[in-house]
N, CA and C of each residue as an Amber inpcrd file, in Angstrom:
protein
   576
 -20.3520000 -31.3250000 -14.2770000 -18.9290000 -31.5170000 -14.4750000
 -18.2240000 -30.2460000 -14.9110000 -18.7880000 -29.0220000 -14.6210000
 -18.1270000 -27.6710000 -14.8470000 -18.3340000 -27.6000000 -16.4910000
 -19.5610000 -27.5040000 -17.1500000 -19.2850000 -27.4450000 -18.4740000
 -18.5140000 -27.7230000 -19.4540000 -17.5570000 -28.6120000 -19.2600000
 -16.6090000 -29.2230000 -20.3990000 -16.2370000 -30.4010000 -20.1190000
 -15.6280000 -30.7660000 -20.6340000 -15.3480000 -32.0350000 -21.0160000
 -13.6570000 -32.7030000 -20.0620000 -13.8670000 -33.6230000 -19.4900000
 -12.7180000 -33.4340000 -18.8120000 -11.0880000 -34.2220000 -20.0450000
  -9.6390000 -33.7900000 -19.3410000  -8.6910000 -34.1510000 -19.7380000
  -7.6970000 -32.9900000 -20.4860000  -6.9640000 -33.1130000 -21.5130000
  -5.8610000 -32.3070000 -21.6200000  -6.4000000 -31.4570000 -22.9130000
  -5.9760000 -30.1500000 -22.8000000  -6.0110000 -29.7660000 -24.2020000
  -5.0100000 -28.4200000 -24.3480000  -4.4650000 -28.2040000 -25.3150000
  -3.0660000 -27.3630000 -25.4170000  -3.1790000 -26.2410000 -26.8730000
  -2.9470000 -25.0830000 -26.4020000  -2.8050000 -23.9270000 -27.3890000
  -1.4630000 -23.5770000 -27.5920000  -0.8600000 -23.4900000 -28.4620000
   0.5750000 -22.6560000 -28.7290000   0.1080000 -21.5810000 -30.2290000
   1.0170000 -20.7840000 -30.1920000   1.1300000 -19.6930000 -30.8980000
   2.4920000 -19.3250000 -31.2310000   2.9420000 -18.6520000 -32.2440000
   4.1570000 -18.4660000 -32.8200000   4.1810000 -17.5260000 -34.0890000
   5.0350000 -16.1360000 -33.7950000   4.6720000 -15.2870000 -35.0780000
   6.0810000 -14.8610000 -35.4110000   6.4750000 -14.2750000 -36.0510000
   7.3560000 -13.5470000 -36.6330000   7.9630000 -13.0720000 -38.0600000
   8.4040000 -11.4340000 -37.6460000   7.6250000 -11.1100000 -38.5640000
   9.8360000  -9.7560000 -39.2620000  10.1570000 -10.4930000 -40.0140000
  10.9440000 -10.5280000 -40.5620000  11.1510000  -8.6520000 -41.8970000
  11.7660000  -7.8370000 -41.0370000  11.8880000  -6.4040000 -42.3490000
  13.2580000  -6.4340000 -42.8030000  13.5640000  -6.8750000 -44.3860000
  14.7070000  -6.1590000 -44.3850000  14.6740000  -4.7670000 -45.5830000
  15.8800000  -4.1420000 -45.7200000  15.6160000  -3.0290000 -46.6030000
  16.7740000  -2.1410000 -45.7900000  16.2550000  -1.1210000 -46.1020000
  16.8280000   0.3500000 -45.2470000  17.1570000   0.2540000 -44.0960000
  15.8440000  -0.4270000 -43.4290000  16.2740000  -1.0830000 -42.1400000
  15.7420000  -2.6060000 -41.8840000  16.8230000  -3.2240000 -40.8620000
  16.2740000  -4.3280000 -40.7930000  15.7000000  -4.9510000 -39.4410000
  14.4930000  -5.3980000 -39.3520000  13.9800000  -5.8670000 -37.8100000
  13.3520000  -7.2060000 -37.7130000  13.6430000  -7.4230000 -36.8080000
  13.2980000  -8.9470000 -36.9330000  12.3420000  -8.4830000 -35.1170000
  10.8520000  -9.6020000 -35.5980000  10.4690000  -9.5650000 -33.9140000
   9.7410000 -10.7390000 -34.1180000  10.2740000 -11.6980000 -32.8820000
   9.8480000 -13.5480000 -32.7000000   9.0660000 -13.3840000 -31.5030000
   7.9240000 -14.1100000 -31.6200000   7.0870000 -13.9260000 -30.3920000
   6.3400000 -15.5810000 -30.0270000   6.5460000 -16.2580000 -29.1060000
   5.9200000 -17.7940000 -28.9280000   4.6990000 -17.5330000 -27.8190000
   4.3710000 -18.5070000 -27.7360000   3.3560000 -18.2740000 -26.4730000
   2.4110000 -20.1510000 -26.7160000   2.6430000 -20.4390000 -24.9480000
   1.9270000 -21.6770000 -24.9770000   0.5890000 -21.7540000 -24.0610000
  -0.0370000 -22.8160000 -23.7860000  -0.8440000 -22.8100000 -22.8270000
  -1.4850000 -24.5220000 -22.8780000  -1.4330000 -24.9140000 -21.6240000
  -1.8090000 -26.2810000 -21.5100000  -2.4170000 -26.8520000 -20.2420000
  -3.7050000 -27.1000000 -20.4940000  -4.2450000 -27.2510000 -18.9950000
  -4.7400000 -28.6970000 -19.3940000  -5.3780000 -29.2030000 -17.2140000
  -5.8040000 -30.5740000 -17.7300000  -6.6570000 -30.1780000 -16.6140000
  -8.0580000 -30.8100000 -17.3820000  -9.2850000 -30.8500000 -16.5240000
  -9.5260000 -32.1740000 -15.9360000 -10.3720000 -32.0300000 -14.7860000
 -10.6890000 -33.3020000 -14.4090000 -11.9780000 -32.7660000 -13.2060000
 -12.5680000 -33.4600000 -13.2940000 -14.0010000 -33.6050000 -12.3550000
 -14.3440000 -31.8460000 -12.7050000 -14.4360000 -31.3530000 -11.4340000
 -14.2810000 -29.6250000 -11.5200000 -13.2750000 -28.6540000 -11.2230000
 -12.2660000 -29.2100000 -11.7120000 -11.4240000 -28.5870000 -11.5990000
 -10.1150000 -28.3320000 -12.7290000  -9.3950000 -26.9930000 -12.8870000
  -8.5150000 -27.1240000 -13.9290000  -6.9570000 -26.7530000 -13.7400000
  -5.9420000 -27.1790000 -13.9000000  -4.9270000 -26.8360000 -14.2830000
  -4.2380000 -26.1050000 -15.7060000  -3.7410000 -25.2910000 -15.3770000
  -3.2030000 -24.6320000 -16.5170000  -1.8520000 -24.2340000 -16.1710000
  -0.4510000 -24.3870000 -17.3320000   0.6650000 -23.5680000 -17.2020000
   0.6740000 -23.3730000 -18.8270000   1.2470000 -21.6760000 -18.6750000
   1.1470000 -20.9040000 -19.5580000   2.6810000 -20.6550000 -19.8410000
   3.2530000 -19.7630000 -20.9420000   4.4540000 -19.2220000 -21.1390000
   4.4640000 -18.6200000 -22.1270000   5.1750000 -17.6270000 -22.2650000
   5.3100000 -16.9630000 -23.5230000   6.8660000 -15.8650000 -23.9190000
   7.0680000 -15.9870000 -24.8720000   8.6240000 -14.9620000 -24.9040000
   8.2930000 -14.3130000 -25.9720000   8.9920000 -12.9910000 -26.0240000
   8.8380000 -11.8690000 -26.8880000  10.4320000 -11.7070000 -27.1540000
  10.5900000 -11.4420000 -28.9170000  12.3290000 -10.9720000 -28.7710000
  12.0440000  -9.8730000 -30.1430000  12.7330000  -8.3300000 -30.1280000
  12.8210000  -7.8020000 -31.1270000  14.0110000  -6.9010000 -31.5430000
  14.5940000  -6.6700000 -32.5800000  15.7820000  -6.7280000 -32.8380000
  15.7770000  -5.7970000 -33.7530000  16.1420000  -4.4230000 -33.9370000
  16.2730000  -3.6750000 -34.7350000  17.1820000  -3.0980000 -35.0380000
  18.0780000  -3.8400000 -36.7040000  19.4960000  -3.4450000 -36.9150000
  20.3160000  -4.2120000 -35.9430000  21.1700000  -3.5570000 -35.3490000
  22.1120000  -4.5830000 -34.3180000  21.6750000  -4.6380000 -32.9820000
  20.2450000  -3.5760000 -32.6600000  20.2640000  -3.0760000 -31.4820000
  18.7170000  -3.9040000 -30.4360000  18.7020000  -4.4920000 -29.7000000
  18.2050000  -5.5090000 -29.3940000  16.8420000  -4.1190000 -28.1420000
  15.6430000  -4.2390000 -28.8180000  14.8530000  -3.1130000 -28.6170000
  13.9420000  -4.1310000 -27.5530000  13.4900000  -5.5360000 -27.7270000
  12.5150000  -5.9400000 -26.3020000  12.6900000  -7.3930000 -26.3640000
  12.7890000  -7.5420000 -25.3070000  12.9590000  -9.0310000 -24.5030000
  12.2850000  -9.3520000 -23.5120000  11.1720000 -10.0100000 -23.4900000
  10.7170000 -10.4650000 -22.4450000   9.7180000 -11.7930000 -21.9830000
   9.9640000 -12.1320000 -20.7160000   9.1700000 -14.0640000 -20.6810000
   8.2090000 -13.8760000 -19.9670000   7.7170000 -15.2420000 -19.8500000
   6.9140000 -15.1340000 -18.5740000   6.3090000 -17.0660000 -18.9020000
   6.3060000 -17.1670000 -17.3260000   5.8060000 -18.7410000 -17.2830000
   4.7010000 -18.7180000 -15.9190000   3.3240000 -18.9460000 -16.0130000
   2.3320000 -19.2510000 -15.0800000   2.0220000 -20.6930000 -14.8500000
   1.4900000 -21.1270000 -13.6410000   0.7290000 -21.7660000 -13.0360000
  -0.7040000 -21.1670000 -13.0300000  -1.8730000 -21.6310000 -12.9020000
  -3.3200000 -21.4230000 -12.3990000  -4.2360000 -22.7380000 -12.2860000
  -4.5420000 -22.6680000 -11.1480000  -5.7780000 -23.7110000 -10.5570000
  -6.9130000 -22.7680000 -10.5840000  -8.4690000 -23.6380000 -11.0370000
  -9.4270000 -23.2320000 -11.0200000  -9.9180000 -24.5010000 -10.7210000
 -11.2680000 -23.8210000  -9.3970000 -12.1190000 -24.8300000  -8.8940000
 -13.4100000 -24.4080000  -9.3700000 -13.9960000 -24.7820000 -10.4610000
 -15.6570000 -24.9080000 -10.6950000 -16.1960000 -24.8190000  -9.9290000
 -17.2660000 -24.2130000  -8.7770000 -18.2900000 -24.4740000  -8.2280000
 -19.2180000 -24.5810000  -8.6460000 -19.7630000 -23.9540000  -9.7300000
 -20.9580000 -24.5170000 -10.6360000 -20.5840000 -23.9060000 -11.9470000
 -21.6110000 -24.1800000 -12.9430000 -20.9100000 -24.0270000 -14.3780000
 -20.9700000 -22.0570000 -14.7170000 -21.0400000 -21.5230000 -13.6350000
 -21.1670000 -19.9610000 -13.7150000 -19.9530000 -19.1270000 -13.2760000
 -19.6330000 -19.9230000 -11.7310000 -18.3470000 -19.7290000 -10.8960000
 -17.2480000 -20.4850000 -10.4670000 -16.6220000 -19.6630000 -10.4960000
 -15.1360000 -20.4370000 -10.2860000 -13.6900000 -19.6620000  -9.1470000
 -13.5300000 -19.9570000  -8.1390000 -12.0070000 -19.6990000  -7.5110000
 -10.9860000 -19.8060000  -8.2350000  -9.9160000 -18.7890000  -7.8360000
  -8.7200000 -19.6540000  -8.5830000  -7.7280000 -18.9180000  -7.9210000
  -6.2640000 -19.6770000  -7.9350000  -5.5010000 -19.4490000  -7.4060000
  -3.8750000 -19.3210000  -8.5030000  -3.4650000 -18.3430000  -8.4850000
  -2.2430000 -18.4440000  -9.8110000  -1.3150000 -18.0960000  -9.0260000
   0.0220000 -18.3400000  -9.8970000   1.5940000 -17.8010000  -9.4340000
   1.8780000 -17.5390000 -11.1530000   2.4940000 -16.6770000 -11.2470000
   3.7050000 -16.5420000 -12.3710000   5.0710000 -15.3870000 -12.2640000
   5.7610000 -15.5930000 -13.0090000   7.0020000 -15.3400000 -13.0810000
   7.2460000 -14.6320000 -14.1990000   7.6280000 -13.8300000 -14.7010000
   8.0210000 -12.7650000 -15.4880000   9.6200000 -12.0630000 -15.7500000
  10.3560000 -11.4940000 -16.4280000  10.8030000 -10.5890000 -16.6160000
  11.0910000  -9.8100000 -17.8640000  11.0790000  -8.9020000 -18.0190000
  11.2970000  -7.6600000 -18.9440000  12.2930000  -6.5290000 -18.9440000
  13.4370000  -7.3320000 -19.4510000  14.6220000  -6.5370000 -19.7430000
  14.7760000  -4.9970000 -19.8990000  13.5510000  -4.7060000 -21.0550000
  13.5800000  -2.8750000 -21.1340000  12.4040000  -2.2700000 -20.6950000
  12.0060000  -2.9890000 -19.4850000  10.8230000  -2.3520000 -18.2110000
  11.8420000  -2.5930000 -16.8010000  12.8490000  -2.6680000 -17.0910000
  14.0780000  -2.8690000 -15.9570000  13.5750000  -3.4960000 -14.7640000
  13.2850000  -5.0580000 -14.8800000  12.7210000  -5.9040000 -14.1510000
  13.5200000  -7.3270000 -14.4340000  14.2950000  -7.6020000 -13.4930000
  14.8720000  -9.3370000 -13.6990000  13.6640000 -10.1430000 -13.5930000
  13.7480000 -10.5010000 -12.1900000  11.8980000 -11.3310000 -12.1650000
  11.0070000 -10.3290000 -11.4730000   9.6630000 -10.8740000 -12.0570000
   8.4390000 -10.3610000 -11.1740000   7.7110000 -11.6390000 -10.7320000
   7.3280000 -11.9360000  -9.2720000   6.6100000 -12.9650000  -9.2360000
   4.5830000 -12.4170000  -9.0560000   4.1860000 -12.9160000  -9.2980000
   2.4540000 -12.6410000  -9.0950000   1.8660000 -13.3900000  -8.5710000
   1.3820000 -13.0120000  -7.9370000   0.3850000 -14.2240000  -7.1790000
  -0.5830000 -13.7500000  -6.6350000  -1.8130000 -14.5330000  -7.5520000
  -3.5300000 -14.2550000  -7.8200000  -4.5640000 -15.1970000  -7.0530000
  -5.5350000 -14.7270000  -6.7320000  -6.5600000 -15.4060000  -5.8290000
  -7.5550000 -14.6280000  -5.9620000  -8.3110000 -15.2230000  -6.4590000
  -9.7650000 -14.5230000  -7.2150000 -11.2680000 -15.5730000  -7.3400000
 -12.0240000 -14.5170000  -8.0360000 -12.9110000 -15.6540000  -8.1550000
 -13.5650000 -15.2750000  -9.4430000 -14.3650000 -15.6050000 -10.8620000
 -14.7020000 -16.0590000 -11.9110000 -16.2480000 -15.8720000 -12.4880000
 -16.6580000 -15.0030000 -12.9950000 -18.2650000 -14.9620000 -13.2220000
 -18.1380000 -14.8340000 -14.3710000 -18.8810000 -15.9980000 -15.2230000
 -19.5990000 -16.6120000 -16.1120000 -20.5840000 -15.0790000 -16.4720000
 -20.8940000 -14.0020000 -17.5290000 -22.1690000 -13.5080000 -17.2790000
 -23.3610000 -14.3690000 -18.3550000 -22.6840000 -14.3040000 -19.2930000
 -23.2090000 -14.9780000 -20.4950000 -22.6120000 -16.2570000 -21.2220000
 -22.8160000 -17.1540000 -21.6350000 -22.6860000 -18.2980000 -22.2260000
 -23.5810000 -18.8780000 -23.4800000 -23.7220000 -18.6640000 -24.8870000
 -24.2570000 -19.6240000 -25.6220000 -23.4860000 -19.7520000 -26.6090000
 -23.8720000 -20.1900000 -27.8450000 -23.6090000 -20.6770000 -28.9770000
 -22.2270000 -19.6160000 -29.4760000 -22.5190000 -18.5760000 -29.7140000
 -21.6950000 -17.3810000 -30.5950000 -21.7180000 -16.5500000 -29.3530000
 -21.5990000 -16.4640000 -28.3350000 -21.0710000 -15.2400000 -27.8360000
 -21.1530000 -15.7980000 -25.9000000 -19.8740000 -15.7070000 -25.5080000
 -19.3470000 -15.8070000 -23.8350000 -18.9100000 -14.1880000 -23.3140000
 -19.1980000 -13.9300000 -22.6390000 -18.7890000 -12.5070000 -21.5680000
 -18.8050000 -13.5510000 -20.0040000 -17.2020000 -13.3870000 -19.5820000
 -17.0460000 -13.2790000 -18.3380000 -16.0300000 -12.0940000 -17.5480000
 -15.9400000 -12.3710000 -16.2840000 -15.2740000 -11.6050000 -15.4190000
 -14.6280000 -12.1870000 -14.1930000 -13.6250000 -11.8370000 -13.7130000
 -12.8100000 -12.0550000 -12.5720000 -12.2940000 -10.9390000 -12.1500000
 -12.3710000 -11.3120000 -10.3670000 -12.3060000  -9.5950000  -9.3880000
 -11.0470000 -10.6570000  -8.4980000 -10.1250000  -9.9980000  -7.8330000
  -9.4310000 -10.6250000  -6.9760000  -8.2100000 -10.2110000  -6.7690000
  -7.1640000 -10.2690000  -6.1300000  -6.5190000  -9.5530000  -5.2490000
  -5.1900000 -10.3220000  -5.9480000  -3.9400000  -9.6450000  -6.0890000
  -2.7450000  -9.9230000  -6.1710000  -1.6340000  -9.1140000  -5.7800000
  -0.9490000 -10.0520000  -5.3180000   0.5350000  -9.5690000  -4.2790000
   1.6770000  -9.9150000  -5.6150000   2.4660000  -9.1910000  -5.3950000
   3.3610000  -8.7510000  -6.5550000   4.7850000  -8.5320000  -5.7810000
   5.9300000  -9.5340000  -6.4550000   6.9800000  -9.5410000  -5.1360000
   8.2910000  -9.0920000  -6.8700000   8.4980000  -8.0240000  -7.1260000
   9.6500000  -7.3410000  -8.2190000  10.6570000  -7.0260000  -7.7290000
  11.7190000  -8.1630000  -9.1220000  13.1540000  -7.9910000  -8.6630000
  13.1430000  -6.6160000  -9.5720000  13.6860000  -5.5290000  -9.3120000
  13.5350000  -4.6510000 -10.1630000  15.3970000  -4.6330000 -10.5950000
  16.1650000  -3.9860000 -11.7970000  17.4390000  -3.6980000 -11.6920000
  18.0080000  -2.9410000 -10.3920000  17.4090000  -1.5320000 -10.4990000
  17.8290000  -1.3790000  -9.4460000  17.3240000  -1.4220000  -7.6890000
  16.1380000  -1.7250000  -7.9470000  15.3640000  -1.8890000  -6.5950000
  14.4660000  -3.3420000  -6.3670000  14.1530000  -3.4840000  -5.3160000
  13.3450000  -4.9480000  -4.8590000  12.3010000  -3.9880000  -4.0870000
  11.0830000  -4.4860000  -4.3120000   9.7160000  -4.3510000  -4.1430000
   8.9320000  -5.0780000  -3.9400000   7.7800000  -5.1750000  -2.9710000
   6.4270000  -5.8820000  -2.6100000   5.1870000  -5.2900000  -2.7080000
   4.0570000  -5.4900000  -4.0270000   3.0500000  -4.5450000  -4.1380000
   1.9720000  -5.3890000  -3.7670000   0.9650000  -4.8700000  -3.7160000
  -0.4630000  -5.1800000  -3.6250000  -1.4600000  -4.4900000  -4.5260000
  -2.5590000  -5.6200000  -5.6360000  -3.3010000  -4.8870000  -6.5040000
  -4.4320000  -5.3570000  -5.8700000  -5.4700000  -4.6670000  -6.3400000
  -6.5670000  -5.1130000  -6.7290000  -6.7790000  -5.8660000  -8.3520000
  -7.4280000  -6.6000000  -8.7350000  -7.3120000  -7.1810000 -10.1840000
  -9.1200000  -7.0480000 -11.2000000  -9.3900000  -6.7640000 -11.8590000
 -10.6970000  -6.8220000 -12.2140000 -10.0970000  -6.9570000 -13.7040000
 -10.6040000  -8.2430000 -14.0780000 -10.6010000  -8.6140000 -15.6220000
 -12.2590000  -8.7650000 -16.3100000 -12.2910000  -8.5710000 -17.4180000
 -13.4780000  -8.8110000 -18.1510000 -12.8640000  -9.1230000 -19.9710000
 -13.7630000 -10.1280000 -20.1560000 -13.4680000 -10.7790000 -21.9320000
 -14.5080000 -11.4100000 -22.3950000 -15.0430000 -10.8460000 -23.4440000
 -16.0070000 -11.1430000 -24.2870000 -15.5560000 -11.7680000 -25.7440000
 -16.2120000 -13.0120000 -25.7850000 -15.7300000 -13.5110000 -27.0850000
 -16.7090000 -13.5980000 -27.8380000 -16.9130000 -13.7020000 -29.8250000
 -17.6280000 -13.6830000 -30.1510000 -17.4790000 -14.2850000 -31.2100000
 -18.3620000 -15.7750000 -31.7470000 -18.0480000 -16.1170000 -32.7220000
 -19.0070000 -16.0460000 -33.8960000 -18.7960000 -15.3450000 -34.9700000
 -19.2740000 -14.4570000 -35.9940000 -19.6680000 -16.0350000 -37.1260000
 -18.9000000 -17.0440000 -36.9040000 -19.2660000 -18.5510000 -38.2530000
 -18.5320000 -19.4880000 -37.5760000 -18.8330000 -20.6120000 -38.2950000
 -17.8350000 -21.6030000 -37.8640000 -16.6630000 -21.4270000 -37.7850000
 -15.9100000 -20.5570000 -38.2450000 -14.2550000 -20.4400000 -38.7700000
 -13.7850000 -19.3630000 -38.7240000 -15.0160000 -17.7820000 -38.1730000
 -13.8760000 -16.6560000 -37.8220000 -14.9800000 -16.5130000 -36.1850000
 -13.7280000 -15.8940000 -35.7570000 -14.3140000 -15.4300000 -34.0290000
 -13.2690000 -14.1970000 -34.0250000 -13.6710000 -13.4660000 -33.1290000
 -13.3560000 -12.5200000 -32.2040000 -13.3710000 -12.2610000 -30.8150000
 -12.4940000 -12.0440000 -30.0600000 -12.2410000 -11.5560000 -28.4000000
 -11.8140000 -10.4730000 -28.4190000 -12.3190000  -9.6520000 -27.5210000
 -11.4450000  -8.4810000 -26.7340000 -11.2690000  -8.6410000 -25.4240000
 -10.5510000  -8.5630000 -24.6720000 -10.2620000  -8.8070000 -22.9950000
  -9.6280000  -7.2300000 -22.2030000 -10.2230000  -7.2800000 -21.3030000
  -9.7910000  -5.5420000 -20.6840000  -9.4760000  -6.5090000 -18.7450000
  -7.5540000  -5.9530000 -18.2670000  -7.8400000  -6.2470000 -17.1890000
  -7.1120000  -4.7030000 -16.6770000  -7.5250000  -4.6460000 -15.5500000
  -7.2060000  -3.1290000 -14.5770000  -7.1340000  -3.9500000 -13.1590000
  -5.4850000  -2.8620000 -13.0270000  -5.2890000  -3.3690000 -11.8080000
  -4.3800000  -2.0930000 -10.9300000  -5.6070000  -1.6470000  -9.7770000
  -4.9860000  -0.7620000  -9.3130000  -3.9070000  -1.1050000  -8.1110000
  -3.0060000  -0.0300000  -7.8720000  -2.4960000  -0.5850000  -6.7350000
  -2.4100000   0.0820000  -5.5820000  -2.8230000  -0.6760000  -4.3930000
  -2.6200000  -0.3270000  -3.1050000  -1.5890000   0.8410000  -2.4860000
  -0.2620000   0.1580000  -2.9210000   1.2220000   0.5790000  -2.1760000
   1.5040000   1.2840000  -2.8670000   1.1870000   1.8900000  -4.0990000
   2.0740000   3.1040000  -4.9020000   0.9210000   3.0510000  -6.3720000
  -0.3030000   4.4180000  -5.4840000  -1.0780000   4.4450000  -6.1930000
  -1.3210000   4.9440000  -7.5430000   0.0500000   5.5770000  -7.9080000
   0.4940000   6.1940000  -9.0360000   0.7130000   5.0610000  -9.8100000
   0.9380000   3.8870000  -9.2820000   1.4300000   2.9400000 -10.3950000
   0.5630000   1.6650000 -11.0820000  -0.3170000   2.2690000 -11.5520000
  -1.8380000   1.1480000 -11.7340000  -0.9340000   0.7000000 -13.0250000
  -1.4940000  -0.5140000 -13.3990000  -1.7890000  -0.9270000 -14.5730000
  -3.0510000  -1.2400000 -15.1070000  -3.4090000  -1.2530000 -16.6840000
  -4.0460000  -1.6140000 -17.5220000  -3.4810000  -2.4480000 -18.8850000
  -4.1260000  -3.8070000 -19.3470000  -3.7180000  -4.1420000 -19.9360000
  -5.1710000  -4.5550000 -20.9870000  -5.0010000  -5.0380000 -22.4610000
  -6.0040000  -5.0210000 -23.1790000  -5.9390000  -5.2340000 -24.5310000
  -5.9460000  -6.2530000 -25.0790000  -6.0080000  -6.8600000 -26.4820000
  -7.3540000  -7.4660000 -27.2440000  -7.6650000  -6.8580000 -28.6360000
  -8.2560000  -7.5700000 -29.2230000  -7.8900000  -8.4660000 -30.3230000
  -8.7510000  -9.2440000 -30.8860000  -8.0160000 -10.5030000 -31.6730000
  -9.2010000 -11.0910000 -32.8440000  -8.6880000 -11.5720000 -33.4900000
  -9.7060000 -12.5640000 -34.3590000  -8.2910000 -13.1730000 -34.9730000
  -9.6060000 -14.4420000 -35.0940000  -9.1100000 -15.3550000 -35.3020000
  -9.8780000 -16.5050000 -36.4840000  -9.4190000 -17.2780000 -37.3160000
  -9.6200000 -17.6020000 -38.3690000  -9.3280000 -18.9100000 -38.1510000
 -10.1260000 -19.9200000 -38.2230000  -9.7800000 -21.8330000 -38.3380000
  -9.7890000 -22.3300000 -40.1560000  -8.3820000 -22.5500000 -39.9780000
  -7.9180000 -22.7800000 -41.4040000  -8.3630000 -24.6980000 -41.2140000
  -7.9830000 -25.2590000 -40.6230000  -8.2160000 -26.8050000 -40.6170000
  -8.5000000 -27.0980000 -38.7490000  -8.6410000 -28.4420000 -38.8670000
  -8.8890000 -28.7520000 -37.1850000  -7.7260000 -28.3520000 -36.1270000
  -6.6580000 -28.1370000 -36.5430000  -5.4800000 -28.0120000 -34.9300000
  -4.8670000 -26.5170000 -35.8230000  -5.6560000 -25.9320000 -36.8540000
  -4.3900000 -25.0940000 -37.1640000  -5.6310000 -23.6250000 -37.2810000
  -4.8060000 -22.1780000 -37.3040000  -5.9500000 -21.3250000 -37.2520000
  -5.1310000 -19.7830000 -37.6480000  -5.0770000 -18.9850000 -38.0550000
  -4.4610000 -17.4760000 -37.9220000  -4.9210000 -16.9540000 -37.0770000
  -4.4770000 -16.0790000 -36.2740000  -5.1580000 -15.0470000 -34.9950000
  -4.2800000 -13.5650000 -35.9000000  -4.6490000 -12.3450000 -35.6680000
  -4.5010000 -11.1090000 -35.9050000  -4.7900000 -10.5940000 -34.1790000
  -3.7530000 -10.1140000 -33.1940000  -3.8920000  -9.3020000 -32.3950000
  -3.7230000  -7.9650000 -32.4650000  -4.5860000  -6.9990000 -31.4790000
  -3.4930000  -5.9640000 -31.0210000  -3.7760000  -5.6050000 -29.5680000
């Protein structure tokens, strides 16, 4: 049954983090995620907004809302197919749409410690301010999680994505985290 358990289960997150004094900044950050399993297969839609505000002067704004299907083929591999939507006000982008098709390797799995990876191809259609664009990446993600006790863990995740159509313009993206379970639905995370 794809290693888990089938039906719904939902993550949200919410930080902010309030300076006043000399200067004053305010930065609100949400982020959801909610998928529903069933037989071998999963649904997920994601979202998240960023807002930061320094003094009167409004320094980053930005959303984003996904779709992703994943088909289990066995409890190691997995297809998947995503869309999401984006924009980022001071990366001078109205929308970006994405759209992913890949596939999922499991390397490791036990008790305290998962390492997987996903390789796969995405087309990238940017409303930019001043220009409209159609890219093509390559995508290679890798994330290792590690849980240190019952109640603290750690992840780091690394994805690289070069691009086809304007090879100057790769991205890399990459956060680590721990995280702390204060009671059953509630927990602190520390990113960067």
């Amino acid at each position: 049954d794809g290693g888990a358990a089938d039906g719904w289960k939902h993550e949200s997150q919410a930080g902010a983090v309030v300076v006043t004094g000399n200067t004053e900044t305010t930065t609100l950050n949400f982020g959801s995620a909610t998928l529903y399993e069933f037989t071998r297969n999963v649904v997920k839609l994601s979202g998240s907004y960023l807002y930061q505000k320094s003094g009167e002067i409004l320094s980053a704004k930005s959303w984003s809302l996904g779709l992703r299907y994943d088909r289990n083929l066995t409890d190691f591999h997995t297809i998947f197919l995503g869309e999401t939507v984006e924009g980022d006000r001071f990366k001078g982008i109205d929308q970006r749409y994405n759209t992913d098709i890949g596939t999922k390797l499991v390397f490791l799995k036990d008790e305290t410690l998962n390492w997987l990876g996903e390789v796969g191809y995405r087309y990238t259609l940017e409303n930019a301010i001043t220009i409209s664009r159609s890219l093509h990446y390559a995508r290679v993600y890798s994330e290792v999680e590690k849980k240190w006790s019952a109640t603290l863990s750690s992840k780091y995740w690394l994805e690289f994505l070069p691009n086809f159509t304007e090879s100057s313009d790769w991205q890399a993206n990459t956060e680590l985290s721990f995280s702390v379970v204060l009671t059953s639905i509630f927990s602190v995370k520390s990113a960067y």
